[in-house]
């Protein structure tokens, strides 16, 4: 197996080293990485790295995804598999797939679901795209737990980004809360509160968060305005709390609009019914002078 790794940063170096240990002939290209993993043959150019590869793995920043695909495509073998492990959007993944397939190769987008330094190449992943089965088999051989989605490129990345709505925002909220607790002299108490919310019947809590946020949006919005004021007094940045104020304000406006709409719809139906009846001669308007 000849495997090429584009990007030899933290994650790329770990995967490349695992591939070499697995017995692959591994080439790597990264103009910025200061070191080369053991067992990896460093290539001087992108074209040189991918030219004879059975599998090309891209582990760079998402912003480079399309550019790398365009540069690599002319040099891909007809039976090559091109796997993009970046966090580029589903729309970008779909465009990259077209570039790769137009070159005669097959494509998979791969979403990494955990910190690679912790579990290495065994980190959980999701794969999709025309080469999903091939990449799934390869990652499983490295010891990874893989969820394969039998769908177009971009499906795996979509799942990861939807997960990130929770994971990255939750991390930001926790940091803000702990920082505020520390500033107020009750960090341990705040940590206990966080732990309590992240345990127990989580499924029931999800339902409560969703329904309660809408039902009590006005009151909670006022409460979060007080939170922002308090964090300001503590000298703690309140980006997440400020976002909560905007979020709850939007929910409150939506709820108010939904409550108004049934009454408006009923009045409109009554108006139309009356107009129809009048046009049909069923209702006779009497002059007020008679």
Coordinates of C-alpha atoms in Angstrom, one line a residue:
X1 CA 0.0 0.0 0.0
X2 CA 1.4 3.4 -1.0
X3 CA 0.0 6.2 1.1
X4 CA 0.6 9.9 0.7
X5 CA -0.1 12.4 3.5
X6 CA -0.6 16.0 2.7
X7 CA -0.1 17.9 5.9
X8 CA 2.3 16.7 8.5
X9 CA 1.2 18.8 11.4
X10 CA 0.0 17.3 14.7
X11 CA -2.7 15.1 13.3
X12 CA -1.1 14.4 10.0
X13 CA 2.2 13.3 11.6
X14 CA 0.3 10.9 13.9
X15 CA -1.7 9.3 11.0
X16 CA 1.4 9.1 8.8
X17 CA 3.5 7.4 11.5
X18 CA 0.6 5.0 12.1
X19 CA 0.5 4.2 8.4
X20 CA 4.2 3.6 8.3
X21 CA 4.0 1.3 11.4
X22 CA 1.2 -0.5 9.6
X23 CA 3.6 -1.4 6.8
X24 CA 2.6 1.2 4.2
X25 CA 5.1 2.9 1.9
X26 CA 4.4 6.4 3.1
X27 CA 5.3 9.7 1.5
X28 CA 4.5 13.1 3.0
X29 CA 4.3 16.7 1.8
X30 CA 4.2 19.7 4.0
X31 CA 6.3 22.8 3.3
X32 CA 6.0 24.1 6.8
X33 CA 6.2 21.1 9.2
X34 CA 9.6 21.2 11.0
X35 CA 10.0 17.4 11.4
X36 CA 9.2 14.2 9.5
X37 CA 7.6 11.3 11.2
X38 CA 9.6 8.1 11.5
X39 CA 9.1 5.8 8.5
X40 CA 7.8 8.6 6.3
X41 CA 9.6 9.7 3.1
X42 CA 9.4 13.5 2.8
X43 CA 8.5 14.7 -0.7
X44 CA 9.7 18.0 -2.2
X45 CA 6.5 18.7 -4.0
X46 CA 2.8 17.8 -3.8
X47 CA 2.9 16.2 -7.2
X48 CA 5.8 14.0 -6.2
X49 CA 4.0 12.9 -3.0
X50 CA 0.8 11.8 -4.7
X51 CA 2.1 10.5 -8.1
X52 CA 2.2 6.8 -7.2
X53 CA -0.1 6.8 -4.2
X54 CA -2.9 4.3 -3.8
X55 CA -4.4 6.5 -1.0
X56 CA -4.0 10.2 -0.6
X57 CA -4.8 11.6 2.8
X58 CA -5.3 15.4 3.3
X59 CA -4.8 16.7 6.8
X60 CA -4.4 20.4 6.4
X61 CA -6.5 23.4 7.3
X62 CA -9.9 23.5 5.8
X63 CA -9.1 26.7 3.9
X64 CA -6.6 24.8 1.7
X65 CA -8.9 21.9 0.8
X66 CA -10.0 23.0 -2.7
X67 CA -6.6 24.4 -3.7
X68 CA -4.8 21.1 -2.7
X69 CA -7.3 19.0 -4.6
X70 CA -6.9 21.2 -7.7
X71 CA -3.1 20.9 -7.5
X72 CA -3.1 17.2 -6.8
X73 CA -5.8 16.1 -9.3
X74 CA -3.6 16.0 -12.4
X75 CA -1.1 13.7 -10.7
X76 CA -3.5 11.2 -9.2
X77 CA -3.5 7.6 -10.5
X78 CA -6.7 6.2 -12.1
X79 CA -7.4 3.9 -9.2
X80 CA -6.3 6.2 -6.5
X81 CA -8.5 7.1 -3.5
X82 CA -8.4 10.7 -2.3
X83 CA -9.5 11.2 1.3
X84 CA -10.1 14.7 2.7
X85 CA -9.8 14.7 6.5
X86 CA -10.2 18.5 6.9
X87 CA -13.1 20.3 8.4
X88 CA -14.1 22.0 5.1
X89 CA -17.9 22.5 4.7
X90 CA -20.1 19.9 3.0
X91 CA -20.4 22.3 0.0
X92 CA -16.6 22.4 -0.4
X93 CA -16.4 18.6 0.0
X94 CA -18.8 18.2 -2.9
X95 CA -16.7 20.5 -5.1
X96 CA -13.5 18.7 -4.1
X97 CA -15.2 15.4 -5.0
X98 CA -16.0 16.6 -8.5
X99 CA -12.4 17.7 -9.0
X100 CA -11.1 14.3 -7.9
X101 CA -13.6 12.3 -9.9
X102 CA -12.9 14.4 -13.0
X103 CA -9.3 13.2 -12.7
X104 CA -10.5 9.6 -12.7
X105 CA -9.9 9.0 -8.9
X106 CA -12.4 8.3 -6.2
X107 CA -13.1 10.5 -3.2
X108 CA -14.1 10.2 0.5
X109 CA -14.6 12.9 3.1
X110 CA -13.6 11.9 6.6
X111 CA -14.7 13.5 9.8
X112 CA -12.6 13.0 12.8
X113 CA -14.7 13.0 16.0
X114 CA -12.1 13.3 18.7
X115 CA -8.7 14.7 19.7
X116 CA -6.1 12.8 17.6
X117 CA -3.3 13.2 20.1
X118 CA -5.4 11.2 22.6
X119 CA -6.2 8.1 20.6
X120 CA -4.0 8.5 17.5
X121 CA -5.2 6.8 14.3
X122 CA -7.8 4.9 16.4
X123 CA -9.8 8.1 16.8
X124 CA -13.5 7.7 15.9
X125 CA -14.3 8.8 12.4
X126 CA -17.3 9.2 10.0
X127 CA -16.7 8.6 6.2
X128 CA -18.9 9.2 3.1
X129 CA -18.4 9.6 -0.6
X130 CA -17.7 7.2 -3.5
X131 CA -14.6 5.7 -1.8
X132 CA -16.1 5.5 1.7
X133 CA -15.9 1.7 1.9
X134 CA -12.2 1.7 0.9
X135 CA -11.4 4.3 3.5
X136 CA -13.5 2.6 6.2
X137 CA -11.6 -0.6 5.6
X138 CA -8.3 1.2 5.8
X139 CA -9.0 3.1 9.0
X140 CA -10.4 -0.1 10.6
X141 CA -7.1 -1.8 9.8
X142 CA -5.4 1.0 11.8
X143 CA -7.7 0.3 14.8
X144 CA -10.3 3.0 14.3
X145 CA -14.0 2.8 15.0
X146 CA -15.6 4.0 11.8
X147 CA -19.2 5.0 10.9
X148 CA -19.8 4.8 7.2
X149 CA -22.6 6.8 5.6
X150 CA -23.7 5.5 2.3
X151 CA -24.2 9.0 0.8
X152 CA -22.5 11.7 -1.2
X153 CA -19.4 13.5 -0.2
X154 CA -20.1 16.1 2.5
X155 CA -22.4 13.9 4.6
X156 CA -19.6 13.0 7.0
X157 CA -18.5 16.5 7.3
X158 CA -22.1 17.7 7.8
X159 CA -22.4 15.3 10.8
X160 CA -19.2 16.6 12.3
X161 CA -20.2 20.2 12.0
X162 CA -23.6 19.5 13.5
X163 CA -21.9 17.8 16.4
X164 CA -19.6 20.9 16.7
X165 CA -22.6 23.1 17.3
X166 CA -22.7 21.3 20.6
X167 CA -19.1 20.4 21.3
X168 CA -17.4 23.7 20.6
X169 CA -20.2 25.9 22.0
X170 CA -20.4 23.8 25.1
X171 CA -16.7 24.1 25.7
X172 CA -17.0 27.9 25.3
X173 CA -19.9 28.1 27.8
X174 CA -18.1 25.9 30.3
X175 CA -14.9 28.1 30.1
X176 CA -17.0 31.3 30.5
X177 CA -18.8 29.8 33.5
X178 CA -15.7 28.5 35.2
X179 CA -13.8 31.8 34.6
X180 CA -16.7 33.7 36.1
X181 CA -16.9 31.4 39.1
X182 CA -13.2 31.9 39.6
X183 CA -13.5 35.6 39.5
X184 CA -16.4 35.5 42.0
X185 CA -14.5 33.2 44.4
X186 CA -16.7 30.2 43.9
X187 CA -15.1 28.2 41.1
X188 CA -15.5 24.8 42.8
X189 CA -19.3 25.4 43.2
X190 CA -19.6 26.3 39.6
X191 CA -17.7 23.2 38.5
X192 CA -20.1 21.1 40.6
X193 CA -23.1 22.8 38.9
X194 CA -21.7 22.0 35.5
X195 CA -21.0 18.4 36.4
X196 CA -24.5 18.0 37.6
X197 CA -26.0 19.3 34.3
X198 CA -23.8 17.0 32.3
X199 CA -24.9 13.9 34.1
X200 CA -28.2 12.1 34.9
X201 CA -31.0 11.7 32.4
X202 CA -29.4 13.7 29.6
X203 CA -32.1 12.8 27.0
X204 CA -34.8 14.3 29.3
X205 CA -32.6 17.4 29.8
X206 CA -32.4 17.8 26.0
X207 CA -36.1 17.9 25.7
X208 CA -36.4 20.3 28.6
X209 CA -33.8 22.6 27.2
X210 CA -35.6 22.8 23.9
X211 CA -39.1 23.2 25.2
X212 CA -38.2 25.4 28.2
X213 CA -36.1 27.8 26.2
X214 CA -39.1 28.6 24.0
X215 CA -41.7 28.7 26.7
X216 CA -39.7 30.8 29.1
X217 CA -37.7 32.9 26.6
X218 CA -38.7 36.3 27.9
X219 CA -37.9 35.6 31.5
X220 CA -34.7 33.8 30.7
X221 CA -33.7 36.6 28.4
X222 CA -34.0 39.1 31.2
X223 CA -32.0 36.8 33.5
X224 CA -29.2 36.5 31.0
X225 CA -29.1 40.3 30.7
X226 CA -28.4 40.3 34.4
X227 CA -25.7 37.7 33.9
X228 CA -24.0 39.9 31.3
X229 CA -24.1 42.8 33.7
X230 CA -22.7 40.7 36.5
X231 CA -19.9 39.3 34.4
X232 CA -19.0 42.8 33.4
X233 CA -18.7 43.8 37.0
X234 CA -16.5 40.8 37.6
X235 CA -14.3 41.8 34.7
X236 CA -15.1 38.6 32.8
X237 CA -15.7 38.5 29.0
X238 CA -19.3 37.4 28.4
X239 CA -19.5 36.5 24.7
X240 CA -21.5 33.3 25.3
X241 CA -23.9 35.0 27.7
X242 CA -24.4 37.9 25.3
X243 CA -25.2 35.4 22.5
X244 CA -27.7 33.8 24.9
X245 CA -29.5 37.1 25.2
X246 CA -29.8 37.4 21.5
X247 CA -30.9 33.8 21.1
X248 CA -33.6 34.1 23.8
X249 CA -34.7 37.4 22.3
X250 CA -35.2 35.7 18.9
X251 CA -37.1 32.9 20.5
X252 CA -39.4 35.3 22.4
X253 CA -40.1 37.2 19.1
X254 CA -40.9 33.9 17.3
X255 CA -43.2 32.7 20.1
X256 CA -45.1 36.0 20.1
X257 CA -45.5 35.9 16.4
X258 CA -46.8 32.3 16.5
X259 CA -49.4 33.3 19.2
X260 CA -50.6 36.2 17.0
X261 CA -50.9 34.2 13.8
X262 CA -53.9 31.9 14.8
X263 CA -56.0 34.9 15.7
X264 CA -55.0 36.7 12.5
X265 CA -55.8 33.6 10.4
X266 CA -59.2 33.2 12.0
X267 CA -60.1 36.8 11.4
X268 CA -58.9 36.5 7.8
X269 CA -61.1 33.4 7.2
X270 CA -64.1 35.2 8.7
X271 CA -63.5 38.2 6.5
X272 CA -63.2 36.1 3.4
X273 CA -66.3 34.1 4.3
X274 CA -68.3 37.3 4.8
X275 CA -67.1 38.7 1.5
X276 CA -68.1 35.5 -0.4
X277 CA -71.5 35.5 1.2
X278 CA -72.1 39.1 0.3
X279 CA -71.0 38.5 -3.3
X280 CA -73.5 35.6 -3.5
X281 CA -76.4 37.7 -2.3
X282 CA -76.8 35.8 1.0
X283 CA -76.1 38.8 3.1
X284 CA -78.2 42.0 2.5
X285 CA -76.7 45.2 3.9
X286 CA -79.4 47.4 5.3
X287 CA -78.9 51.2 5.0
X288 CA -78.5 52.8 8.4
X289 CA -81.1 55.4 7.3
X290 CA -83.9 52.8 6.8

